[in-house]
Every structure is written in structure tokens, then in C-alpha cells.
Short mmCIF file of C-alpha atoms in Angstrom, two decimals:
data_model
loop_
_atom_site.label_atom_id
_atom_site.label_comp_id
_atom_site.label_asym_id
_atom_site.label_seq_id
_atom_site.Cartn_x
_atom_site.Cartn_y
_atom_site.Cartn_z
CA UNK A 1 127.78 120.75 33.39
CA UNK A 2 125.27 123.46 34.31
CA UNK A 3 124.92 124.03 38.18
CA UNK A 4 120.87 123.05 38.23
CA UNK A 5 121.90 119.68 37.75
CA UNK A 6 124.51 119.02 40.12
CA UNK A 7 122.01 120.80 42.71
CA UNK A 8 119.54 117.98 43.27
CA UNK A 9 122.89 115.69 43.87
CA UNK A 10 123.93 117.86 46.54
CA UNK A 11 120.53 117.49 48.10
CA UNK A 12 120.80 114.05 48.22
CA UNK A 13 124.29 113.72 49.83
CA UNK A 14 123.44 115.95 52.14
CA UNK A 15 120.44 114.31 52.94
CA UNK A 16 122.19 110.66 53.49
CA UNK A 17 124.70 112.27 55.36
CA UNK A 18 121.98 113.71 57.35
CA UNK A 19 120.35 110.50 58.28
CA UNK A 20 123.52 108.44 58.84
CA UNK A 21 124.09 111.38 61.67
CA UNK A 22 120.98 110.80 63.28
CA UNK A 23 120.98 107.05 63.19
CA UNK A 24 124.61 107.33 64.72
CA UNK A 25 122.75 109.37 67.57
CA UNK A 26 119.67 107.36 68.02
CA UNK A 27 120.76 103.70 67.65
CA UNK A 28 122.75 102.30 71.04
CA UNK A 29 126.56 101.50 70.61
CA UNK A 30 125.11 98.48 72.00
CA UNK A 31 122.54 97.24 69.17
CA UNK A 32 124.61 95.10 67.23
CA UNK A 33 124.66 91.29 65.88
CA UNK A 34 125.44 89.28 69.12
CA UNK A 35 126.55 85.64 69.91
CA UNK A 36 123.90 84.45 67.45
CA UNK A 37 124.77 86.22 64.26
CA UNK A 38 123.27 88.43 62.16
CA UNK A 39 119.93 86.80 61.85
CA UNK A 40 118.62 85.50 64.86
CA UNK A 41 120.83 87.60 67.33
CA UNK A 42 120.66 91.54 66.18
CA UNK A 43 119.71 93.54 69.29
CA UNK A 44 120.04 95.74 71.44
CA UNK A 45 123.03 93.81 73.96
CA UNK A 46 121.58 95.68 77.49
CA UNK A 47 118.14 94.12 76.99
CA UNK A 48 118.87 91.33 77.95
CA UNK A 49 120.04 92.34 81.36
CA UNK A 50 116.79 94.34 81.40
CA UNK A 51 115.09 90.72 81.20
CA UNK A 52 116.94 89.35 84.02
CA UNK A 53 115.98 92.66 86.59
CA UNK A 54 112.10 91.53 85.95
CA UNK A 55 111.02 91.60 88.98
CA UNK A 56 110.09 87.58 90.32
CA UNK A 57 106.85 87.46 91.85
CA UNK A 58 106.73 83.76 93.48
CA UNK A 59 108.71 82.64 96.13
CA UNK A 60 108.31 79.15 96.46
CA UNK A 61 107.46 77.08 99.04
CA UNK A 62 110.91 77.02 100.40
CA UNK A 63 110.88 80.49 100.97
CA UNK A 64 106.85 80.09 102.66
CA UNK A 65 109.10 77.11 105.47
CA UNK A 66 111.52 79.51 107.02
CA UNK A 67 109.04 81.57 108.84
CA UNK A 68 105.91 79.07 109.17
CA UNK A 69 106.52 75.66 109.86
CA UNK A 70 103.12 75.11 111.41
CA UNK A 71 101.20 73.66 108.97
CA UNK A 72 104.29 71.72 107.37
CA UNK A 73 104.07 68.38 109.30
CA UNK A 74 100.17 67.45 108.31
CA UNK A 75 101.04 68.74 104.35
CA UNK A 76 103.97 66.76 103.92
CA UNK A 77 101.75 63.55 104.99
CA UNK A 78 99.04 64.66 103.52
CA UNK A 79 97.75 63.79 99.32
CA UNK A 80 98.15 67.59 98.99
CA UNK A 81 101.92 67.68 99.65
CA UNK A 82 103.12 68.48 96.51
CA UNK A 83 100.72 71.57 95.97
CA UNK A 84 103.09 74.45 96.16
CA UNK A 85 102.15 77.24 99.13
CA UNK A 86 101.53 80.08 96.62
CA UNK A 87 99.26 78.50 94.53
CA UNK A 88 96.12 78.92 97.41
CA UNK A 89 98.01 81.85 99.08
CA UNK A 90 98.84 84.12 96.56
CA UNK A 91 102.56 84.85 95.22
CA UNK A 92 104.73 85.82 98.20
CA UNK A 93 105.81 89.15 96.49
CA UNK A 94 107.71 91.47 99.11
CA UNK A 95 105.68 89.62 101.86
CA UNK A 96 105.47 89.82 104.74
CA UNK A 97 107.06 94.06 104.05
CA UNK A 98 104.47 94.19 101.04
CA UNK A 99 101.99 92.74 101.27
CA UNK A 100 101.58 92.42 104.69
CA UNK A 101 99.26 89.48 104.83
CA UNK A 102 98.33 87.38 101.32
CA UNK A 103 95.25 86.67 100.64
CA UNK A 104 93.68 82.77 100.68
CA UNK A 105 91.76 81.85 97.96
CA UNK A 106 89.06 79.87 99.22
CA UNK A 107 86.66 79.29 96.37
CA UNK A 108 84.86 76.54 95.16
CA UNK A 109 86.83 77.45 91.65
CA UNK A 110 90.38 76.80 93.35
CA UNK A 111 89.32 73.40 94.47
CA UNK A 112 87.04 72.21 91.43
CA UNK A 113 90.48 72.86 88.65
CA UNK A 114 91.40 69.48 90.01
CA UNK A 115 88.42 67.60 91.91
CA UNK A 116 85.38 68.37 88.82
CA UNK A 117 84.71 64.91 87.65
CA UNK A 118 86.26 64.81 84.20
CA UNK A 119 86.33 61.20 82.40
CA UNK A 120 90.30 61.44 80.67
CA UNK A 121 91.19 58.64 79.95
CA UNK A 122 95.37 58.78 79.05
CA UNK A 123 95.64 61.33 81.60
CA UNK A 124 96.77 62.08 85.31
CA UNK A 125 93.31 63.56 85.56
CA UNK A 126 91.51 60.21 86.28
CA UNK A 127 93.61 59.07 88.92
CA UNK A 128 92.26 62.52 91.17
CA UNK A 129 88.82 62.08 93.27
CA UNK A 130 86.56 64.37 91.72
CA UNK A 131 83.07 65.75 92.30
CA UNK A 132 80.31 67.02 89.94
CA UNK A 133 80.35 71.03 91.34
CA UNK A 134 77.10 71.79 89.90
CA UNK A 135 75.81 69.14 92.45
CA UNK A 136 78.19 68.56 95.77
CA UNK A 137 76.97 71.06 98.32
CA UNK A 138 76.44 73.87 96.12
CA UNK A 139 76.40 76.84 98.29
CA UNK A 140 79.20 75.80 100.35
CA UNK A 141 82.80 76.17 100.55
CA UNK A 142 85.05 73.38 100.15
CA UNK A 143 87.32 74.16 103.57
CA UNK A 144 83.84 74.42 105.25
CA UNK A 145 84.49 70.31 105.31
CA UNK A 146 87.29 69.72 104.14
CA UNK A 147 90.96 70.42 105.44
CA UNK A 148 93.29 71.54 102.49
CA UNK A 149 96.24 70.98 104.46
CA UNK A 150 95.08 67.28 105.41
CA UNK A 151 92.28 66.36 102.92
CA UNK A 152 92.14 62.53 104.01
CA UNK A 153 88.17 61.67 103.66
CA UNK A 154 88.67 59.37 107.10
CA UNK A 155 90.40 61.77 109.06
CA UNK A 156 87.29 64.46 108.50
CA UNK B 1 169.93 79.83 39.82
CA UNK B 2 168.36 78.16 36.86
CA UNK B 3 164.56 78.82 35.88
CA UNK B 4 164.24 75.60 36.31
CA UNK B 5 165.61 74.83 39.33
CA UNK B 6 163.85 78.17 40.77
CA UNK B 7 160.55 77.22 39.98
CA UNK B 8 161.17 73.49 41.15
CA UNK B 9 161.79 75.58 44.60
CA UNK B 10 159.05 77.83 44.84
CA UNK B 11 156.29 74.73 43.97
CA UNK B 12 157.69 72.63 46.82
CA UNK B 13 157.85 75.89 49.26
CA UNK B 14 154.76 76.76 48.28
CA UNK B 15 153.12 73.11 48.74
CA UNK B 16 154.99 72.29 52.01
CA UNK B 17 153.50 76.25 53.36
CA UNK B 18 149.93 75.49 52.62
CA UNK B 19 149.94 72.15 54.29
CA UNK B 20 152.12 74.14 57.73
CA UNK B 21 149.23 76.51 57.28
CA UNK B 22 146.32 74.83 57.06
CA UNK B 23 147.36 72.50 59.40
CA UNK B 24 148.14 75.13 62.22
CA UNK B 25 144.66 77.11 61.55
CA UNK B 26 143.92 79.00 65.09
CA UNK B 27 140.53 78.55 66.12
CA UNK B 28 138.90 81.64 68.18
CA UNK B 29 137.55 80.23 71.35
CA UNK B 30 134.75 82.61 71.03
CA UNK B 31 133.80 80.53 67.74
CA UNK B 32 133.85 76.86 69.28
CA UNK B 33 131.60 78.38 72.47
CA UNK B 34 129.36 79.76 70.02
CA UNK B 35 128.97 76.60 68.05
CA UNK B 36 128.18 74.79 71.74
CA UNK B 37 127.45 76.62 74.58
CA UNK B 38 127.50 75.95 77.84
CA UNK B 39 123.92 76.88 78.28
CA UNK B 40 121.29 76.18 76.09
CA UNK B 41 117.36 76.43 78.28
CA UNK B 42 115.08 73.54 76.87
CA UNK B 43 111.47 72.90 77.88
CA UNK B 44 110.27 69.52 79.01
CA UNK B 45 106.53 68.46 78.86
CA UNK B 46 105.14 65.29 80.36
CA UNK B 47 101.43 65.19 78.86
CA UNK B 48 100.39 61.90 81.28
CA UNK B 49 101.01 64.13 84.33
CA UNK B 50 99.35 66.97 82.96
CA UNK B 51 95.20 67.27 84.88
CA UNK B 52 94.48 70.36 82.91
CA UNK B 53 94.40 72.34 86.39
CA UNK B 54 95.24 75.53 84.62
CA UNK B 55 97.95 76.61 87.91
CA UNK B 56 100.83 77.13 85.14
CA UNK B 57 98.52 79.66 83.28
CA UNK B 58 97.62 81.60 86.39
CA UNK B 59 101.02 81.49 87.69
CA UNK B 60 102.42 82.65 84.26
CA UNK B 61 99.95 85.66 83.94
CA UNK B 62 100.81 86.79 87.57
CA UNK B 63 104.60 86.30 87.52
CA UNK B 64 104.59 88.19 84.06
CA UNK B 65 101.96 91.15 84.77
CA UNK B 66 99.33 89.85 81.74
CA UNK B 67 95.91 90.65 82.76
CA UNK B 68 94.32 88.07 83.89
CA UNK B 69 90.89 88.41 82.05
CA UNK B 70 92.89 89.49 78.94
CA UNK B 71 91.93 87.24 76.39
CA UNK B 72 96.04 86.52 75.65
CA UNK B 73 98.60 84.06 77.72
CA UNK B 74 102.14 83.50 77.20
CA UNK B 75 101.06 79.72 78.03
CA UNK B 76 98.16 77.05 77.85
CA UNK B 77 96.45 74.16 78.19
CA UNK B 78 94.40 72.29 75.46
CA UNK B 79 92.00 69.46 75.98
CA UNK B 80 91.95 67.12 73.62
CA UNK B 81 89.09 64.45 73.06
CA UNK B 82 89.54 61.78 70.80
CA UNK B 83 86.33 59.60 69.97
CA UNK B 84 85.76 55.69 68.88
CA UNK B 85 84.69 57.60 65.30
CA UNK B 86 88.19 59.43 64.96
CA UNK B 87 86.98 62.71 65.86
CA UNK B 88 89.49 64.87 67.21
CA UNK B 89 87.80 67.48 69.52
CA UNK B 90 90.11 70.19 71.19
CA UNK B 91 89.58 73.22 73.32
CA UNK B 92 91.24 75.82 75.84
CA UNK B 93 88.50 77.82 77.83
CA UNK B 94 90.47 81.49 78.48
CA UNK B 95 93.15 78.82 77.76
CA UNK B 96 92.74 77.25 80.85
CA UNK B 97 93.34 80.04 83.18
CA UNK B 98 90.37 78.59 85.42
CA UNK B 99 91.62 75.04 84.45
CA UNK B 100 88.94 72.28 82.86
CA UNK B 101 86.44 71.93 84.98
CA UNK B 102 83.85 70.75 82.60
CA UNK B 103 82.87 68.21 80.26
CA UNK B 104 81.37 70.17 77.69
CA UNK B 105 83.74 71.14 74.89
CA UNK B 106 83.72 74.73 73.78
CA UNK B 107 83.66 74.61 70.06
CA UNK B 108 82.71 78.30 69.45
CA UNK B 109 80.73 79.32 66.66
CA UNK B 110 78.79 75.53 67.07
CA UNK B 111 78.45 75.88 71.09
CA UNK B 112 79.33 73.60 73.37
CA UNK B 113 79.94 70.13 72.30
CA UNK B 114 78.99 67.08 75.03
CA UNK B 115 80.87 63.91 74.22
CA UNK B 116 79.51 60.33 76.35
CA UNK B 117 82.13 58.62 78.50
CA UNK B 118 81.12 55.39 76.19
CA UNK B 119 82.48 57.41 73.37
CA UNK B 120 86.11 58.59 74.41
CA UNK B 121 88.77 56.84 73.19
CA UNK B 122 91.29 58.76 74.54
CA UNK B 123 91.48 61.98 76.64
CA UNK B 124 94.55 64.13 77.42
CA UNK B 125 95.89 67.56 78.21
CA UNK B 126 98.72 69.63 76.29
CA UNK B 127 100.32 72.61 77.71
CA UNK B 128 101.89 74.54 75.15
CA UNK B 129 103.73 77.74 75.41
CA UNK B 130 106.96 79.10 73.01
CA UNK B 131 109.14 76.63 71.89
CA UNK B 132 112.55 79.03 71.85
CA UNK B 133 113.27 77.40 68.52
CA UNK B 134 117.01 76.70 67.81
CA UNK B 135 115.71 79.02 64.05
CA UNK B 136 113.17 81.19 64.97
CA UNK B 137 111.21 82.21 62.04
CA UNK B 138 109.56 84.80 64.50
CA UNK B 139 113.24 86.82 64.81
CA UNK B 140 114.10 86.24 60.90
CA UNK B 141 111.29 88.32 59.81
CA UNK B 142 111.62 91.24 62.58
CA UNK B 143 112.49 94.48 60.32
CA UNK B 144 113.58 96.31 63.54
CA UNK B 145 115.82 94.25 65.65
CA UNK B 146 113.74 93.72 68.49
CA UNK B 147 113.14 90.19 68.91
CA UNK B 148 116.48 88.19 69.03
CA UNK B 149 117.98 84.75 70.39
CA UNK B 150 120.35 85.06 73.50
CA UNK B 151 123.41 82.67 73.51
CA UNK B 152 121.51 80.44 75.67
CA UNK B 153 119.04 80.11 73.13
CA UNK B 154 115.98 82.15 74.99
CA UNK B 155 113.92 83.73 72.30
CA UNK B 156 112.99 87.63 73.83
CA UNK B 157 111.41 91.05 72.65
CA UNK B 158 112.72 94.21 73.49
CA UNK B 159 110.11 96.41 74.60
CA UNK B 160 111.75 99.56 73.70
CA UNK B 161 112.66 98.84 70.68
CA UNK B 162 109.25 96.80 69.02
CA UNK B 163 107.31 98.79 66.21
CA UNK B 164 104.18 96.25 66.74
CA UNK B 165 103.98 95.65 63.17
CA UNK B 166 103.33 92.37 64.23
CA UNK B 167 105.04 89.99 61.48
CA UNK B 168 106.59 87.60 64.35
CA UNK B 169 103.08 87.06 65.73
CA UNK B 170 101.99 85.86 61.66
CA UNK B 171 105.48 84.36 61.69
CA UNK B 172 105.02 82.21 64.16
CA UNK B 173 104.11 78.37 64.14
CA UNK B 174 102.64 77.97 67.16
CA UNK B 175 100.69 81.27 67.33
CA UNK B 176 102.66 81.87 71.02
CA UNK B 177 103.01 85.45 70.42
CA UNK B 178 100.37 88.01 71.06
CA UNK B 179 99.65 91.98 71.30
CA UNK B 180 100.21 93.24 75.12
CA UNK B 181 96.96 95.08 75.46
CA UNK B 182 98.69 97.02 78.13
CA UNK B 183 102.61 97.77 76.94
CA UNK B 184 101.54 98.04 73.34
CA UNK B 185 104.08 95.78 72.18
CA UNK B 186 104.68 92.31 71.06
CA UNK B 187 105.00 89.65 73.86
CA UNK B 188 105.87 86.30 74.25
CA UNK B 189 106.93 83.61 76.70
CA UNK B 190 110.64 84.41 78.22
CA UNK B 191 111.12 80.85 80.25
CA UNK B 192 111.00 83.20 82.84
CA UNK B 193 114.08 84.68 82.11
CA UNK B 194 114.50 86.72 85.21
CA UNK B 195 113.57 83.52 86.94
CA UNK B 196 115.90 81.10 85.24
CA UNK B 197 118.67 83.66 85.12
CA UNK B 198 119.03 84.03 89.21
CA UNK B 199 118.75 80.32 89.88
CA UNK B 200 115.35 80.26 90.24
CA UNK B 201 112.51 77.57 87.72
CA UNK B 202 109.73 79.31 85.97
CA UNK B 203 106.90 80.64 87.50
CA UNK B 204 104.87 77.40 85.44
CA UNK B 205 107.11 74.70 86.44
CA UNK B 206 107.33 75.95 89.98
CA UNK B 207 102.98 76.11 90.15
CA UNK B 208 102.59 72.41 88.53
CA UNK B 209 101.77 70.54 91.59
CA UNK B 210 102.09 67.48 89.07
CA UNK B 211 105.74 67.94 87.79
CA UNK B 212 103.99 67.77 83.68
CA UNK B 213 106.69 70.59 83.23
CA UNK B 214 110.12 71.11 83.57
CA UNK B 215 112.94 73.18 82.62
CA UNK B 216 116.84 72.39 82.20
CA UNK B 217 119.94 72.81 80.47
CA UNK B 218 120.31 70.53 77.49
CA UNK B 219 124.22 70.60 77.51
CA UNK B 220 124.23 69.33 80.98
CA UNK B 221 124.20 65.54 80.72
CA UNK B 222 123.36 65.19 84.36
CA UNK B 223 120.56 67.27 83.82
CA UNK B 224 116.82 65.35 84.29
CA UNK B 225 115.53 67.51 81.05
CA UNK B 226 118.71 66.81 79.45
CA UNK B 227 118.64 62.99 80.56
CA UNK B 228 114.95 62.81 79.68
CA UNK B 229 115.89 64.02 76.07
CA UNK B 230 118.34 61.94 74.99
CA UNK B 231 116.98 58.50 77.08
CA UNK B 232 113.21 58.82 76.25
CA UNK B 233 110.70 58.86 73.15
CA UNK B 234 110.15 62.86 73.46
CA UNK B 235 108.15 64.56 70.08
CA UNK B 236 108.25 68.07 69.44
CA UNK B 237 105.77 70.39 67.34
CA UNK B 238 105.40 71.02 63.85
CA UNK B 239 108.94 69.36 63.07
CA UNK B 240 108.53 69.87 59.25
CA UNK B 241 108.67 73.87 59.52
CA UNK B 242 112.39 73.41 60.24
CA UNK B 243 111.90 75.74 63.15
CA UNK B 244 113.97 73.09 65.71
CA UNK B 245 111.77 73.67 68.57
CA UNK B 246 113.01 73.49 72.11
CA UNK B 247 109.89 72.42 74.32
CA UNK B 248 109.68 68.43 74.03
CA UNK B 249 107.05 66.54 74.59
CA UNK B 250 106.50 63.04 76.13
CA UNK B 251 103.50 61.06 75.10
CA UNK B 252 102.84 63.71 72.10
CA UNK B 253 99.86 62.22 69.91
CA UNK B 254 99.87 62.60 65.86
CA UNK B 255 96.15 64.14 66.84
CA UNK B 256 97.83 67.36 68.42
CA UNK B 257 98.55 70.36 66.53
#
């Protein structure tokens, strides 16, 4: 057969060869079908290491007790016990190396996620005293009166 | 040795060696450990205990760096308000990254929707957030490889390798996946993986001050998720798209979608 048709097949060899050799470069020895099979576990194997290095940005409130044990006694009594620290103070993060001190959130909007008056019935929601915000002391802040760490109404 | 008598042999050799055979198959221990793990993360909702606070949302978007006033969340809350007509109306402000905190109902296009107290029938919150189905339908239709199922069953993307043609956010269900307006790439709840991984609970079980969510090993039977599983009356999500979803929910109405 006449050369100008064999051409165009050399062309294409060449060219598959040519992609097979840079998919062999770019794709990790790693990427393959994992534990899971073909379908639901092809990947790349190191990934999910790089999940597990995310950096964790709350503590907990375990971590909060070993250096400040002040406030624990009154919380633990207290209707607001099982509020975790972080959740008003900010997430720990490298505290106390970075940041130094957290932050308190001390806004009306903190407090009113659980205390605004919602009628649900079938829910935990109706159980918690709540307020109407657009109408209990409006321009002040909740800890103004109230003590988050002991919020008992009678001990005000 | 007759023909006979030769092939009389070779049936009853050949017989008796399939039964020694099939009878002494080897099993690879990598295949029955596949088949059950050791590990396999499931997701337990208590909807009761839920008060629609919103914590788990804000603790989710900090712990996972999405932007707060991003309109996208790897979790959330829905409201659901069911009246003495059998209406069903549902919302999820910014999906409750502020929490509920009022009784209007944001029905978008048609404003905000006041419902009496006289009126409810019932009232409840759902968190939702991904299910880490047992067959995602998210990772069958990823052309690339990026989204996958690790052997404990934890549904993840890999960032370098996503295209962000975005057929696992369409595949989806549950509509958990979204666009990450800042890494350019498809994300997703990871149960915290980092979290979960290094002995830790998820940054959304560890902010519910209410204990609505939890988060255990399902082949554990002294597990509470695991107990809590196989003891109680748990529902899970859109059972009929064959998906097997891992998050389970107790006290799951017919009215929730």
C-alpha cells in the first residue's frame, strides 16, 4: 500500500503513545481504585491524609478547664451548663500563643438564637424562656442584667 | 487400562477435586474487612432536641473556613410549620447561621409569611447536612476522580484534583454540595474528618448545647449512635433514591423533605 496512507496511522500511534506518556507523568502512582472499588472509591490515596492535617479550630470546653477553672463552679450549677465555652468565646484556635485573648460575643443576637419567643410546638424550643427582642430592653445588652455564667432570674 | 475403566477414573477424580476445591476456597482477609469494616462514621439527629439555635451552622462555617456571609453551608437548619389546614411551611434564613429568631416565615418571592399560634399544629426544627451515603450518586457521576468514599464510609472531594464541572452538586439528593466561592472547587460536609480522625467529634456536634446531634461508629455495638440505630424508630431521607443515607433521624415527619 502507498506510503500516504499508512502516514495518518503513524500519526495516530504516535499521538496515543504520546498521551499515555504524559498521563503516566501527570497522574499520582497513588490515584487508583481504593478499598471501595472502582466506583465509589477512585482517588487520589494521599488525600485523604490531606483531610485529616485540616487544621481543627475548636477546642472544647475541656481544653477551656485546664487553665481557667474560675467560672466553672457557678456554670456547672447553672441552666447554662451545657453551653460549650467556645460558642460565646470564640474557637480556642492556637490560644492563648494565637490569639492571645478571644474575643466575647456579647450581642443581643448571641442571646436571642435561643431566648426569642418562638411558639414550636414538637420541639425543645418551647421548653426555653424566651423574650420578644424587638421589645425587652431594646438598646441594652443582655449581660448588662443578666449573668451568662449563672442566668437564674432569682439570683439577679 | 481399559477406556472404560480410565474414564470411570478421571469422572470420580475429577468430582471428588472440585468438591476438595471448592470446599477449601481461601478467602483474602482484605476482602471480608472490606465487606465490614471496622469503621463505618454514621450521623445521628434527634429533631425534639433540636431549638433551631443555628450554633452547629456557625461552628461548621468557622471550623471549615466557609465565609460566613457566603450564601453556602456545609450544614443547616430548617423550620418547619405545619398548620390545622395541612399546610406545610418551611424555611432556613442564611440557613440558620443567626439561628430562628423570628416568627415570620421567609417564603421568598411571596415575603414573609406570619402564621397565628392558634393555627400551628406542629412546629419543629431539622438540621440537615450530607448524608455520606453507603452509594453515593454524587461520586458515581464524577468524570475526574475527585470525589470518592473512604473505607470508613466518609464521602470527600479532593481539592486538587476537582474540575468544578459540578455534576455531584446536580447529582445530589439532598442538594448538600455547593461551589466554594473562595477555593473554586466543589465542597461538601467531611464529618469533620480531621476532627473525627484524631479522636476528636465534629465541630457541629461539639457546638449543640442540646445534644440534637451526634456522631459514632455504626459497627460498634456499644456505641450510643450505633445503639440508638438499631434500638430506636430512626428515618432517614429520601429512602426511595437507593442512595442508603448515613445521617438518621429520630422523630423524622413524612412533611420533611
Amino acid at each position: 500500500m502507498k506510503n500516504h496512507v499508512w502516514r495518518p496511522l503513524f500519526v495516530v500511534i504516535g499521538l496515543v503513545v504520546f498521551i499515555l506518556l504524559v498521563r503516566m507523568l501527570y497522574v499520582p502512582v497513588d490515584f487508583n481504585a481504593q478499598e471501595k472499588g472502582y466506583t465509589f472509591g477512585y482517588h487520589r490515596l494521599s488525600n485523604e491524609q490531606e483531610w485529616k492535617d485540616y487544621p481543627a479550630k475548636y477546642k472544647e470546653s475541656g481544653y477551656c478547664l485546664e487553665c481557667h477553672p474560675e467560672n466553672t463552679a457557678t456554670l456547672a450549677e447553672s441552666a447554662h451548663a451545657m453551653i460549650p465555652c467556645e460558642n460565646c468565646h470564640g474557637a480556642a484556635l492556637q490560644h492563648p500563643d494565637a490569639p492571645e485573648l478571644l474575643t466575647v460575643d456579647r450581642s443581643r443576637e448571641l442571646c436571642v438564637r435561643c431566648h426569642s419567643s418562638l411558639f414550636m410546638p414538637s420541639s425543645g424550643r418551647s421548653a426555653i424562656p424566651g423574650i420578644d427582642p424587638a421589645e425587652h430592653n431594646v438598646d441594652e445588652l443582655c449581660s448588662d442584667c443578666h449573668n451568662p455564667h449563672n442566668p437564674s432570674l432569682e439570683e439577679m | 487400562m481399559k477406556r472404560r475403566d480410565f474414564l470411570k477414573s478421571a469422572a470420580v477424580f475429577v468430582s471428588g477435586a472440585s468438591v476438595s476445591i471448592s470446599a477449601l476456597e481461601i478467602f483474602e482477609p482484605g476482602e471480608i474487612l472490606a465487606a465490614a469494616p471496622e469503621l463505618r462514621w454514621a450521623f445521628l439527629v434527634d429533631t425534639y432536641k433540636c431549638v433551631g439555635c443555628g450554633f452547629c451552622v456557625k461552628g461548621c462555617k468557622i471550623e471549615n473556613d466557609i465565609p460566613l456571609e457566603a450564601n453556602v453551608t456545609r450544614t443547616w437548619v430548617e423550620r418547619y410549620v405545619l398548620t390545622k389546614d395541612g399546610d406545610v411551611v418551611a424555611d432556613s434564613p442564611k440557613g440558620a447561621l443567626n439561628g430562628f429568631t423570628s416568627n415570620l416565615i421567609d417564603q421568598n418571592a411571596s415575603g414573609m409569611k406570619k402564621i397565628a399560634d392558634t393555627d400551628i399544629a406542629q412546629a419543629f426544627f431539622v438540621p440537615k447536612l450530607c448524608n455520606h451515603c453507603e452509594t453515593p450518586a454524587c461520586v458515581q457521576v464524577c468524570p475526574v476522580g475527585a470525589t470518592y468514599q473512604t473505607a470508613d464510609g466518609v464521602v470527600l472531594v479532593d481539592r486538587t484534583w476537582c474540575i468544578g464541572c459540578g455534576y455531584c452538586i446536580m447529582g445530589c439528593p439532598y442538594g448538600v454540595r455547593f461551589f466554594h466561592p473562595v477555593e473554586k472547587v466543589v465542597d461538601k460536609c467531611t464529618f469533620c474528618y480531621h476532627r473525627i480522625s484524631n479522636g476528636q467529634t465534629t465541630a457541629c456536634v461539639q457546638a449543640c448545647p442540646f445534644g440534637a446531634r451526634q456522631i459514632g461508629n455504626l459497627r460498634d455495638p456499644g456505641d450510643p449512635v450505633a445503639k440508638a440505630v438499631l434500638t430506636q424508630r430512626v428515618g432517614v431521607l429520601r429512602d426511595e433514591y437507593g442512595t442508603k443515607p448515613h445521617v438518621f433521624y429520630i422523630g423524622l415527619n413524612m412533611e420533611v423533605r
